[in-house]
mmCIF file with all atom_site columns, C-alpha atoms in Angstrom:
data_model
loop_
_atom_site.group_PDB
_atom_site.id
_atom_site.type_symbol
_atom_site.label_atom_id
_atom_site.label_alt_id
_atom_site.label_comp_id
_atom_site.label_asym_id
_atom_site.label_entity_id
_atom_site.label_seq_id
_atom_site.pdbx_PDB_ins_code
_atom_site.Cartn_x
_atom_site.Cartn_y
_atom_site.Cartn_z
_atom_site.occupancy
_atom_site.B_iso_or_equiv
_atom_site.pdbx_formal_charge
_atom_site.auth_seq_id
_atom_site.auth_comp_id
_atom_site.auth_asym_id
_atom_site.auth_atom_id
_atom_site.pdbx_PDB_model_num
ATOM 1   C CA . MET P 1 1   ? 31.482  -102.435 37.655 1.00 0.00 ? 1   MET P CA 1
ATOM 2   C CA . VAL P 1 2   ? 29.088  -103.137 34.784 1.00 0.00 ? 2   VAL P CA 1
ATOM 3   C CA . TYR P 1 3   ? 29.835  -101.065 31.687 1.00 0.00 ? 3   TYR P CA 1
ATOM 4   C CA . VAL P 1 4   ? 27.067  -98.642  30.760 1.00 0.00 ? 4   VAL P CA 1
ATOM 5   C CA . LYS P 1 5   ? 26.970  -96.735  27.476 1.00 0.00 ? 5   LYS P CA 1
ATOM 6   C CA . ALA P 1 6   ? 27.465  -92.986  27.792 1.00 0.00 ? 6   ALA P CA 1
ATOM 7   C CA . SER P 1 7   ? 23.984  -92.262  26.372 1.00 0.00 ? 7   SER P CA 1
ATOM 8   C CA . GLU P 1 8   ? 22.363  -94.662  28.849 1.00 0.00 ? 8   GLU P CA 1
ATOM 9   C CA . ARG P 1 9   ? 24.322  -93.172  31.745 1.00 0.00 ? 9   ARG P CA 1
ATOM 10  C CA . GLU P 1 10  ? 23.175  -89.701  30.723 1.00 0.00 ? 10  GLU P CA 1
ATOM 11  C CA . GLU P 1 11  ? 19.530  -90.825  30.586 1.00 0.00 ? 11  GLU P CA 1
ATOM 12  C CA . GLN P 1 12  ? 19.933  -92.503  33.978 1.00 0.00 ? 12  GLN P CA 1
ATOM 13  C CA . ILE P 1 13  ? 21.262  -89.320  35.554 1.00 0.00 ? 13  ILE P CA 1
ATOM 14  C CA . ILE P 1 14  ? 18.587  -87.105  33.957 1.00 0.00 ? 14  ILE P CA 1
ATOM 15  C CA . ALA P 1 15  ? 15.803  -89.411  35.204 1.00 0.00 ? 15  ALA P CA 1
ATOM 16  C CA . ALA P 1 16  ? 17.301  -89.281  38.689 1.00 0.00 ? 16  ALA P CA 1
ATOM 17  C CA . ALA P 1 17  ? 17.539  -85.496  38.497 1.00 0.00 ? 17  ALA P CA 1
ATOM 18  C CA . ILE P 1 18  ? 13.880  -85.167  37.540 1.00 0.00 ? 18  ILE P CA 1
ATOM 19  C CA . LYS P 1 19  ? 12.883  -87.334  40.505 1.00 0.00 ? 19  LYS P CA 1
ATOM 20  C CA . VAL P 1 20  ? 15.053  -85.419  42.975 1.00 0.00 ? 20  VAL P CA 1
ATOM 21  C CA . LEU P 1 21  ? 13.949  -82.031  41.629 1.00 0.00 ? 21  LEU P CA 1
ATOM 22  C CA . SER P 1 22  ? 10.294  -83.106  41.789 1.00 0.00 ? 22  SER P CA 1
ATOM 23  C CA . ASP P 1 23  ? 10.639  -84.498  45.314 1.00 0.00 ? 23  ASP P CA 1
ATOM 24  C CA . VAL P 1 24  ? 12.713  -81.836  47.087 1.00 0.00 ? 24  VAL P CA 1
ATOM 25  C CA . GLY P 1 25  ? 12.575  -78.845  44.739 1.00 0.00 ? 25  GLY P CA 1
ATOM 26  C CA . VAL P 1 26  ? 15.144  -77.072  42.614 1.00 0.00 ? 26  VAL P CA 1
ATOM 27  C CA . PRO P 1 27  ? 16.765  -74.938  45.379 1.00 0.00 ? 27  PRO P CA 1
ATOM 28  C CA . ALA P 1 28  ? 17.362  -77.949  47.643 1.00 0.00 ? 28  ALA P CA 1
ATOM 29  C CA . ALA P 1 29  ? 18.537  -80.328  44.918 1.00 0.00 ? 29  ALA P CA 1
ATOM 30  C CA . THR P 1 30  ? 22.275  -81.027  44.810 1.00 0.00 ? 30  THR P CA 1
ATOM 31  C CA . LEU P 1 31  ? 24.467  -82.938  42.394 1.00 0.00 ? 31  LEU P CA 1
ATOM 32  C CA . ARG P 1 32  ? 25.334  -85.267  45.276 1.00 0.00 ? 32  ARG P CA 1
ATOM 33  C CA . ALA P 1 33  ? 21.651  -86.090  45.832 1.00 0.00 ? 33  ALA P CA 1
ATOM 34  C CA . VAL P 1 34  ? 21.153  -86.728  42.131 1.00 0.00 ? 34  VAL P CA 1
ATOM 35  C CA . ALA P 1 35  ? 24.208  -88.983  42.020 1.00 0.00 ? 35  ALA P CA 1
ATOM 36  C CA . ALA P 1 36  ? 22.875  -90.981  44.973 1.00 0.00 ? 36  ALA P CA 1
ATOM 37  C CA . GLU P 1 37  ? 19.471  -91.358  43.302 1.00 0.00 ? 37  GLU P CA 1
ATOM 38  C CA . ALA P 1 38  ? 21.127  -92.449  40.054 1.00 0.00 ? 38  ALA P CA 1
ATOM 39  C CA . GLY P 1 39  ? 23.382  -94.894  41.880 1.00 0.00 ? 39  GLY P CA 1
ATOM 40  C CA . VAL P 1 40  ? 26.577  -93.439  40.437 1.00 0.00 ? 40  VAL P CA 1
ATOM 41  C CA . PRO P 1 41  ? 29.646  -91.813  42.025 1.00 0.00 ? 41  PRO P CA 1
ATOM 42  C CA . LEU P 1 42  ? 29.526  -88.027  42.234 1.00 0.00 ? 42  LEU P CA 1
ATOM 43  C CA . GLY P 1 43  ? 32.620  -87.903  40.045 1.00 0.00 ? 43  GLY P CA 1
ATOM 44  C CA . THR P 1 44  ? 30.817  -89.805  37.297 1.00 0.00 ? 44  THR P CA 1
ATOM 45  C CA . LEU P 1 45  ? 27.895  -87.373  37.377 1.00 0.00 ? 45  LEU P CA 1
ATOM 46  C CA . GLN P 1 46  ? 30.252  -84.395  37.256 1.00 0.00 ? 46  GLN P CA 1
ATOM 47  C CA . TYR P 1 47  ? 32.045  -85.923  34.292 1.00 0.00 ? 47  TYR P CA 1
ATOM 48  C CA . VAL P 1 48  ? 28.746  -86.225  32.385 1.00 0.00 ? 48  VAL P CA 1
ATOM 49  C CA . PHE P 1 49  ? 27.321  -82.907  33.646 1.00 0.00 ? 49  PHE P CA 1
ATOM 50  C CA . PRO P 1 50  ? 30.138  -80.639  34.933 1.00 0.00 ? 50  PRO P CA 1
ATOM 51  C CA . SER P 1 51  ? 27.695  -78.077  36.328 1.00 0.00 ? 51  SER P CA 1
ATOM 52  C CA . LYS P 1 52  ? 24.197  -77.937  37.790 1.00 0.00 ? 52  LYS P CA 1
ATOM 53  C CA . ASP P 1 53  ? 23.106  -75.615  34.988 1.00 0.00 ? 53  ASP P CA 1
ATOM 54  C CA . GLN P 1 54  ? 24.149  -78.152  32.347 1.00 0.00 ? 54  GLN P CA 1
ATOM 55  C CA . LEU P 1 55  ? 22.138  -80.818  34.133 1.00 0.00 ? 55  LEU P CA 1
ATOM 56  C CA . LEU P 1 56  ? 19.107  -78.527  34.369 1.00 0.00 ? 56  LEU P CA 1
ATOM 57  C CA . ARG P 1 57  ? 19.367  -77.768  30.661 1.00 0.00 ? 57  ARG P CA 1
ATOM 58  C CA . ALA P 1 58  ? 19.246  -81.516  29.962 1.00 0.00 ? 58  ALA P CA 1
ATOM 59  C CA . VAL P 1 59  ? 16.267  -81.866  32.310 1.00 0.00 ? 59  VAL P CA 1
ATOM 60  C CA . ILE P 1 60  ? 14.379  -79.153  30.394 1.00 0.00 ? 60  ILE P CA 1
ATOM 61  C CA . ALA P 1 61  ? 15.065  -80.883  27.083 1.00 0.00 ? 61  ALA P CA 1
ATOM 62  C CA . THR P 1 62  ? 13.837  -84.218  28.466 1.00 0.00 ? 62  THR P CA 1
ATOM 63  C CA . VAL P 1 63  ? 10.657  -82.737  29.963 1.00 0.00 ? 63  VAL P CA 1
ATOM 64  C CA . VAL P 1 64  ? 9.887   -80.928  26.697 1.00 0.00 ? 64  VAL P CA 1
ATOM 65  C CA . GLU P 1 65  ? 10.331  -84.188  24.793 1.00 0.00 ? 65  GLU P CA 1
ATOM 66  C CA . GLU P 1 66  ? 7.947   -85.943  27.175 1.00 0.00 ? 66  GLU P CA 1
ATOM 67  C CA . ILE P 1 67  ? 5.369   -83.171  26.757 1.00 0.00 ? 67  ILE P CA 1
ATOM 68  C CA . SER P 1 68  ? 5.664   -83.434  22.983 1.00 0.00 ? 68  SER P CA 1
ATOM 69  C CA . TRP P 1 69  ? 5.222   -87.202  23.069 1.00 0.00 ? 69  TRP P CA 1
ATOM 70  C CA . THR P 1 70  ? 2.223   -86.906  25.402 1.00 0.00 ? 70  THR P CA 1
ATOM 71  C CA . LEU P 1 71  ? 0.508   -84.319  23.198 1.00 0.00 ? 71  LEU P CA 1
ATOM 72  C CA . ARG P 1 72  ? 0.886   -86.543  20.147 1.00 0.00 ? 72  ARG P CA 1
ATOM 73  C CA . ALA P 1 73  ? 0.152   -89.955  21.654 1.00 0.00 ? 73  ALA P CA 1
ATOM 74  C CA . GLY P 1 74  ? -2.912  -91.441  19.966 1.00 0.00 ? 74  GLY P CA 1
ATOM 75  C CA . LEU P 1 75  ? -3.536  -88.242  18.035 1.00 0.00 ? 75  LEU P CA 1
ATOM 76  C CA . GLU P 1 76  ? -5.046  -88.245  14.547 1.00 0.00 ? 76  GLU P CA 1
ATOM 77  C CA . LEU P 1 77  ? -3.479  -85.140  13.024 1.00 0.00 ? 77  LEU P CA 1
ATOM 78  C CA . ASP P 1 78  ? -5.746  -85.190  9.984  1.00 0.00 ? 78  ASP P CA 1
ATOM 79  C CA . ARG P 1 79  ? -8.764  -84.462  12.209 1.00 0.00 ? 79  ARG P CA 1
ATOM 80  C CA . GLY P 1 80  ? -7.620  -80.874  12.487 1.00 0.00 ? 80  GLY P CA 1
ATOM 81  C CA . VAL P 1 81  ? -6.681  -78.213  14.997 1.00 0.00 ? 81  VAL P CA 1
ATOM 82  C CA . GLU P 1 82  ? -9.739  -78.478  17.237 1.00 0.00 ? 82  GLU P CA 1
ATOM 83  C CA . HIS P 1 83  ? -9.282  -82.213  17.712 1.00 0.00 ? 83  HIS P CA 1
ATOM 84  C CA . ALA P 1 84  ? -5.545  -81.744  18.237 1.00 0.00 ? 84  ALA P CA 1
ATOM 85  C CA . LEU P 1 85  ? -6.104  -79.157  20.956 1.00 0.00 ? 85  LEU P CA 1
ATOM 86  C CA . ARG P 1 86  ? -8.819  -81.106  22.769 1.00 0.00 ? 86  ARG P CA 1
ATOM 87  C CA . HIS P 1 87  ? -7.030  -84.445  22.582 1.00 0.00 ? 87  HIS P CA 1
ATOM 88  C CA . GLY P 1 88  ? -3.544  -83.081  23.220 1.00 0.00 ? 88  GLY P CA 1
ATOM 89  C CA . VAL P 1 89  ? -4.414  -80.819  26.145 1.00 0.00 ? 89  VAL P CA 1
ATOM 90  C CA . THR P 1 90  ? -6.570  -83.476  27.826 1.00 0.00 ? 90  THR P CA 1
ATOM 91  C CA . SER P 1 91  ? -3.889  -86.137  27.401 1.00 0.00 ? 91  SER P CA 1
ATOM 92  C CA . PHE P 1 92  ? -1.232  -83.774  28.763 1.00 0.00 ? 92  PHE P CA 1
ATOM 93  C CA . TRP P 1 93  ? -3.344  -82.922  31.798 1.00 0.00 ? 93  TRP P CA 1
ATOM 94  C CA . GLU P 1 94  ? -4.209  -86.513  32.653 1.00 0.00 ? 94  GLU P CA 1
ATOM 95  C CA . LYS P 1 95  ? -0.670  -87.854  32.264 1.00 0.00 ? 95  LYS P CA 1
ATOM 96  C CA . LEU P 1 96  ? 1.576   -85.004  33.349 1.00 0.00 ? 96  LEU P CA 1
ATOM 97  C CA . VAL P 1 97  ? -0.548  -82.901  35.722 1.00 0.00 ? 97  VAL P CA 1
ATOM 98  C CA . THR P 1 98  ? -3.118  -85.014  37.568 1.00 0.00 ? 98  THR P CA 1
ATOM 99  C CA . HIS P 1 99  ? -0.655  -87.690  38.638 1.00 0.00 ? 99  HIS P CA 1
ATOM 100 C CA . ARG P 1 100 ? 2.585   -85.695  38.550 1.00 0.00 ? 100 ARG P CA 1
ATOM 101 C CA . ILE P 1 101 ? 2.081   -82.512  40.515 1.00 0.00 ? 101 ILE P CA 1
ATOM 102 C CA . GLY P 1 102 ? 5.706   -82.630  41.650 1.00 0.00 ? 102 GLY P CA 1
ATOM 103 C CA . LEU P 1 103 ? 6.851   -82.402  38.044 1.00 0.00 ? 103 LEU P CA 1
ATOM 104 C CA . GLN P 1 104 ? 4.773   -79.275  37.504 1.00 0.00 ? 104 GLN P CA 1
ATOM 105 C CA . ILE P 1 105 ? 6.021   -77.607  40.685 1.00 0.00 ? 105 ILE P CA 1
ATOM 106 C CA . MET P 1 106 ? 9.562   -78.465  39.628 1.00 0.00 ? 106 MET P CA 1
ATOM 107 C CA . GLN P 1 107 ? 9.104   -76.627  36.330 1.00 0.00 ? 107 GLN P CA 1
ATOM 108 C CA . TYR P 1 108 ? 7.906   -73.450  38.036 1.00 0.00 ? 108 TYR P CA 1
ATOM 109 C CA . GLU P 1 109 ? 10.738  -73.659  40.555 1.00 0.00 ? 109 GLU P CA 1
ATOM 110 C CA . LEU P 1 110 ? 13.163  -74.121  37.687 1.00 0.00 ? 110 LEU P CA 1
ATOM 111 C CA . LEU P 1 111 ? 11.817  -70.969  36.069 1.00 0.00 ? 111 LEU P CA 1
ATOM 112 C CA . ALA P 1 112 ? 12.134  -68.986  39.318 1.00 0.00 ? 112 ALA P CA 1
ATOM 113 C CA . TYR P 1 113 ? 15.628  -70.374  39.972 1.00 0.00 ? 113 TYR P CA 1
ATOM 114 C CA . SER P 1 114 ? 16.742  -69.391  36.485 1.00 0.00 ? 114 SER P CA 1
ATOM 115 C CA . LEU P 1 115 ? 15.375  -65.861  36.738 1.00 0.00 ? 115 LEU P CA 1
ATOM 116 C CA . ARG P 1 116 ? 17.100  -65.336  40.107 1.00 0.00 ? 116 ARG P CA 1
ATOM 117 C CA . SER P 1 117 ? 20.471  -66.608  38.912 1.00 0.00 ? 117 SER P CA 1
ATOM 118 C CA . GLU P 1 118 ? 22.803  -64.545  36.743 1.00 0.00 ? 118 GLU P CA 1
ATOM 119 C CA . THR P 1 119 ? 24.475  -67.626  35.282 1.00 0.00 ? 119 THR P CA 1
ATOM 120 C CA . ALA P 1 120 ? 21.268  -69.641  34.811 1.00 0.00 ? 120 ALA P CA 1
ATOM 121 C CA . ALA P 1 121 ? 19.065  -66.823  33.478 1.00 0.00 ? 121 ALA P CA 1
ATOM 122 C CA . PRO P 1 122 ? 19.112  -68.137  29.869 1.00 0.00 ? 122 PRO P CA 1
ATOM 123 C CA . LEU P 1 123 ? 17.455  -71.346  31.098 1.00 0.00 ? 123 LEU P CA 1
ATOM 124 C CA . ALA P 1 124 ? 14.189  -69.492  31.719 1.00 0.00 ? 124 ALA P CA 1
ATOM 125 C CA . ARG P 1 125 ? 13.981  -68.331  28.120 1.00 0.00 ? 125 ARG P CA 1
ATOM 126 C CA . LEU P 1 126 ? 15.061  -71.750  26.844 1.00 0.00 ? 126 LEU P CA 1
ATOM 127 C CA . GLN P 1 127 ? 12.355  -73.416  28.928 1.00 0.00 ? 127 GLN P CA 1
ATOM 128 C CA . TYR P 1 128 ? 9.487   -71.339  27.570 1.00 0.00 ? 128 TYR P CA 1
ATOM 129 C CA . ASP P 1 129 ? 10.829  -71.064  24.032 1.00 0.00 ? 129 ASP P CA 1
ATOM 130 C CA . ARG P 1 130 ? 10.793  -74.853  23.836 1.00 0.00 ? 130 ARG P CA 1
ATOM 131 C CA . TYR P 1 131 ? 7.363   -75.193  25.435 1.00 0.00 ? 131 TYR P CA 1
ATOM 132 C CA . CYS P 1 132 ? 5.913   -72.708  22.945 1.00 0.00 ? 132 CYS P CA 1
ATOM 133 C CA . ALA P 1 133 ? 7.687   -74.368  20.026 1.00 0.00 ? 133 ALA P CA 1
ATOM 134 C CA . VAL P 1 134 ? 6.181   -77.758  20.887 1.00 0.00 ? 134 VAL P CA 1
ATOM 135 C CA . VAL P 1 135 ? 2.619   -76.401  20.975 1.00 0.00 ? 135 VAL P CA 1
ATOM 136 C CA . THR P 1 136 ? 3.110   -74.196  17.912 1.00 0.00 ? 136 THR P CA 1
ATOM 137 C CA . GLU P 1 137 ? 4.455   -77.055  15.772 1.00 0.00 ? 137 GLU P CA 1
ATOM 138 C CA . PHE P 1 138 ? 1.768   -79.377  17.094 1.00 0.00 ? 138 PHE P CA 1
ATOM 139 C CA . CYS P 1 139 ? -1.062  -77.038  16.027 1.00 0.00 ? 139 CYS P CA 1
ATOM 140 C CA . GLU P 1 140 ? 0.539   -76.148  12.696 1.00 0.00 ? 140 GLU P CA 1
ATOM 141 C CA . GLN P 1 141 ? 1.061   -79.789  11.749 1.00 0.00 ? 141 GLN P CA 1
ATOM 142 C CA . ALA P 1 142 ? -2.571  -80.585  12.601 1.00 0.00 ? 142 ALA P CA 1
ATOM 143 C CA . ALA P 1 143 ? -3.774  -77.712  10.384 1.00 0.00 ? 143 ALA P CA 1
ATOM 144 C CA . GLN P 1 144 ? -1.608  -78.807  7.484  1.00 0.00 ? 144 GLN P CA 1
ATOM 145 C CA . ALA P 1 145 ? -2.635  -82.454  7.794  1.00 0.00 ? 145 ALA P CA 1
ATOM 146 C CA . ALA P 1 146 ? -6.322  -81.511  7.782  1.00 0.00 ? 146 ALA P CA 1
ATOM 147 C CA . GLY P 1 147 ? -6.074  -78.803  5.117  1.00 0.00 ? 147 GLY P CA 1
ATOM 148 C CA . GLU P 1 148 ? -7.097  -76.036  7.514  1.00 0.00 ? 148 GLU P CA 1
ATOM 149 C CA . ARG P 1 149 ? -6.320  -72.353  7.861  1.00 0.00 ? 149 ARG P CA 1
ATOM 150 C CA . CYS P 1 150 ? -6.439  -70.615  11.258 1.00 0.00 ? 150 CYS P CA 1
ATOM 151 C CA . ALA P 1 151 ? -7.441  -67.017  11.921 1.00 0.00 ? 151 ALA P CA 1
ATOM 152 C CA . VAL P 1 152 ? -4.325  -66.386  14.013 1.00 0.00 ? 152 VAL P CA 1
ATOM 153 C CA . GLY P 1 153 ? -0.616  -67.111  13.620 1.00 0.00 ? 153 GLY P CA 1
ATOM 154 C CA . PHE P 1 154 ? 0.454   -70.462  15.029 1.00 0.00 ? 154 PHE P CA 1
ATOM 155 C CA . ASP P 1 155 ? 3.177   -68.844  17.137 1.00 0.00 ? 155 ASP P CA 1
ATOM 156 C CA . THR P 1 156 ? 0.532   -66.653  18.790 1.00 0.00 ? 156 THR P CA 1
ATOM 157 C CA . LEU P 1 157 ? -1.777  -69.638  19.250 1.00 0.00 ? 157 LEU P CA 1
ATOM 158 C CA . GLY P 1 158 ? 1.069   -71.621  20.821 1.00 0.00 ? 158 GLY P CA 1
ATOM 159 C CA . ARG P 1 159 ? 1.841   -68.876  23.346 1.00 0.00 ? 159 ARG P CA 1
ATOM 160 C CA . LEU P 1 160 ? -1.816  -68.474  24.317 1.00 0.00 ? 160 LEU P CA 1
ATOM 161 C CA . VAL P 1 161 ? -2.357  -72.218  24.707 1.00 0.00 ? 161 VAL P CA 1
ATOM 162 C CA . LEU P 1 162 ? 0.656   -72.321  27.005 1.00 0.00 ? 162 LEU P CA 1
ATOM 163 C CA . ALA P 1 163 ? -0.577  -69.289  28.960 1.00 0.00 ? 163 ALA P CA 1
ATOM 164 C CA . GLN P 1 164 ? -4.004  -70.855  29.521 1.00 0.00 ? 164 GLN P CA 1
ATOM 165 C CA . ILE P 1 165 ? -2.613  -74.204  30.645 1.00 0.00 ? 165 ILE P CA 1
ATOM 166 C CA . ASP P 1 166 ? 0.057   -72.588  32.825 1.00 0.00 ? 166 ASP P CA 1
ATOM 167 C CA . GLY P 1 167 ? -2.557  -70.593  34.690 1.00 0.00 ? 167 GLY P CA 1
ATOM 168 C CA . LEU P 1 168 ? -4.786  -73.604  35.270 1.00 0.00 ? 168 LEU P CA 1
ATOM 169 C CA . ILE P 1 169 ? -1.861  -75.694  36.500 1.00 0.00 ? 169 ILE P CA 1
ATOM 170 C CA . LEU P 1 170 ? -0.884  -73.019  39.031 1.00 0.00 ? 170 LEU P CA 1
ATOM 171 C CA . GLN P 1 171 ? -4.451  -72.854  40.350 1.00 0.00 ? 171 GLN P CA 1
ATOM 172 C CA . HIS P 1 172 ? -4.614  -76.645  40.584 1.00 0.00 ? 172 HIS P CA 1
ATOM 173 C CA . VAL P 1 173 ? -1.257  -76.836  42.378 1.00 0.00 ? 173 VAL P CA 1
ATOM 174 C CA . ALA P 1 174 ? -2.341  -74.181  44.886 1.00 0.00 ? 174 ALA P CA 1
ATOM 175 C CA . ASN P 1 175 ? -5.820  -75.630  45.438 1.00 0.00 ? 175 ASN P CA 1
ATOM 176 C CA . PRO P 1 176 ? -6.243  -79.113  43.932 1.00 0.00 ? 176 PRO P CA 1
ATOM 177 C CA . ASP P 1 177 ? -9.753  -79.825  42.672 1.00 0.00 ? 177 ASP P CA 1
ATOM 178 C CA . ALA P 1 178 ? -9.885  -82.372  39.854 1.00 0.00 ? 178 ALA P CA 1
ATOM 179 C CA . ALA P 1 179 ? -13.506 -81.705  38.874 1.00 0.00 ? 179 ALA P CA 1
ATOM 180 C CA . ARG P 1 180 ? -13.071 -77.931  38.767 1.00 0.00 ? 180 ARG P CA 1
ATOM 181 C CA . ALA P 1 181 ? -9.809  -78.237  36.867 1.00 0.00 ? 181 ALA P CA 1
ATOM 182 C CA . ARG P 1 182 ? -11.402 -80.432  34.209 1.00 0.00 ? 182 ARG P CA 1
ATOM 183 C CA . ARG P 1 183 ? -14.324 -78.010  33.732 1.00 0.00 ? 183 ARG P CA 1
ATOM 184 C CA . ASP P 1 184 ? -11.950 -75.063  33.464 1.00 0.00 ? 184 ASP P CA 1
ATOM 185 C CA . LEU P 1 185 ? -9.742  -76.996  31.072 1.00 0.00 ? 185 LEU P CA 1
ATOM 186 C CA . ASP P 1 186 ? -12.682 -77.738  28.770 1.00 0.00 ? 186 ASP P CA 1
ATOM 187 C CA . ASN P 1 187 ? -13.731 -74.076  28.860 1.00 0.00 ? 187 ASN P CA 1
ATOM 188 C CA . ALA P 1 188 ? -10.190 -72.929  28.122 1.00 0.00 ? 188 ALA P CA 1
ATOM 189 C CA . VAL P 1 189 ? -9.976  -75.190  25.076 1.00 0.00 ? 189 VAL P CA 1
ATOM 190 C CA . ASP P 1 190 ? -13.384 -73.910  23.883 1.00 0.00 ? 190 ASP P CA 1
ATOM 191 C CA . MET P 1 191 ? -12.022 -70.358  23.984 1.00 0.00 ? 191 MET P CA 1
ATOM 192 C CA . LEU P 1 192 ? -8.815  -71.322  22.212 1.00 0.00 ? 192 LEU P CA 1
ATOM 193 C CA . VAL P 1 193 ? -10.716 -73.081  19.436 1.00 0.00 ? 193 VAL P CA 1
ATOM 194 C CA . LEU P 1 194 ? -12.958 -70.053  18.950 1.00 0.00 ? 194 LEU P CA 1
ATOM 195 C CA . PHE P 1 195 ? -9.903  -67.804  18.828 1.00 0.00 ? 195 PHE P CA 1
ATOM 196 C CA . ALA P 1 196 ? -8.073  -70.029  16.328 1.00 0.00 ? 196 ALA P CA 1
ATOM 197 C CA . ASP P 1 197 ? -11.251 -70.458  14.236 1.00 0.00 ? 197 ASP P CA 1
ATOM 198 C CA . PRO P 1 198 ? -9.824  -73.292  12.083 1.00 0.00 ? 198 PRO P CA 1
ATOM 199 C CA . GLN P 1 199 ? -11.466 -73.482  8.655  1.00 0.00 ? 199 GLN P CA 1
ATOM 200 C CA . ARG P 1 200 ? -11.080 -76.013  5.858  1.00 0.00 ? 200 ARG P CA 1
ATOM 201 C CA . VAL P 1 201 ? -9.310  -74.659  2.796  1.00 0.00 ? 201 VAL P CA 1
ATOM 202 C CA . ALA P 1 202 ? -11.019 -75.376  -0.508 1.00 0.00 ? 202 ALA P CA 1
ATOM 203 C CA . ARG P 1 203 ? -9.166  -77.691  -2.874 1.00 0.00 ? 203 ARG P CA 1
ATOM 204 C CA . GLY P 1 204 ? -7.001  -75.805  -5.305 1.00 0.00 ? 204 GLY P CA 1
ATOM 205 C CA . SER P 1 205 ? -6.379  -73.004  -2.827 1.00 0.00 ? 205 SER P CA 1
ATOM 206 C CA . ARG P 1 206 ? -2.911  -72.112  -1.648 1.00 0.00 ? 206 ARG P CA 1
ATOM 207 C CA . ARG P 1 207 ? -1.242  -74.200  1.036  1.00 0.00 ? 207 ARG P CA 1
ATOM 208 C CA . PRO P 1 208 ? -3.023  -73.844  4.413  1.00 0.00 ? 208 PRO P CA 1
ATOM 209 C CA . ALA P 1 209 ? -1.447  -71.231  6.632  1.00 0.00 ? 209 ALA P CA 1
ATOM 210 C CA . ALA P 1 210 ? -2.257  -69.029  9.547  1.00 0.00 ? 210 ALA P CA 1
ATOM 211 C CA . THR P 1 211 ? -3.054  -65.378  9.079  1.00 0.00 ? 211 THR P CA 1
ATOM 212 C CA . GLY P 1 212 ? -1.584  -62.690  11.249 1.00 0.00 ? 212 GLY P CA 1
#
């Protein structure tokens, strides 16, 4: 058997888990199915991830990392919050929603699974805490790079961005319509930009920050 580094084996198993979870759903996914997809013995998978919850936690972390990378890809932070929101949200939608509906369904199933399970309940909070943190940091970094101040706290802005996108994804999953989704997405970003009301801070003023 070819030797594989522990970190590479872990990545291999997580990628397989995401595929299985996206294809068959969280309730139907088993460690055995993930092991088969990864091409490793079940015992090897259980050595790396002793429980399903540990594997799901790793899946959440990987998906969050991918979302973060997608939001930032090709972004010019110094163009400010409005540009960051428009570019980031559009890039996210095109790369992780339009062509990966299964991934989005998986995330909602993961949330429902976590909320229904006594042992996995903390995963639901972890999932959304990390989603919000990604968007919050993303917006705050754009404001700082551009020397802007927003009319609302970045944590609040992050939660509302996530709420808007979540709602649009659910509608698109239930009734796919690419043209409608894109129009609604543009309108949602318009509202978010108006709410954030990013303004340039005059030179010599205190460090840019959000109010509220």
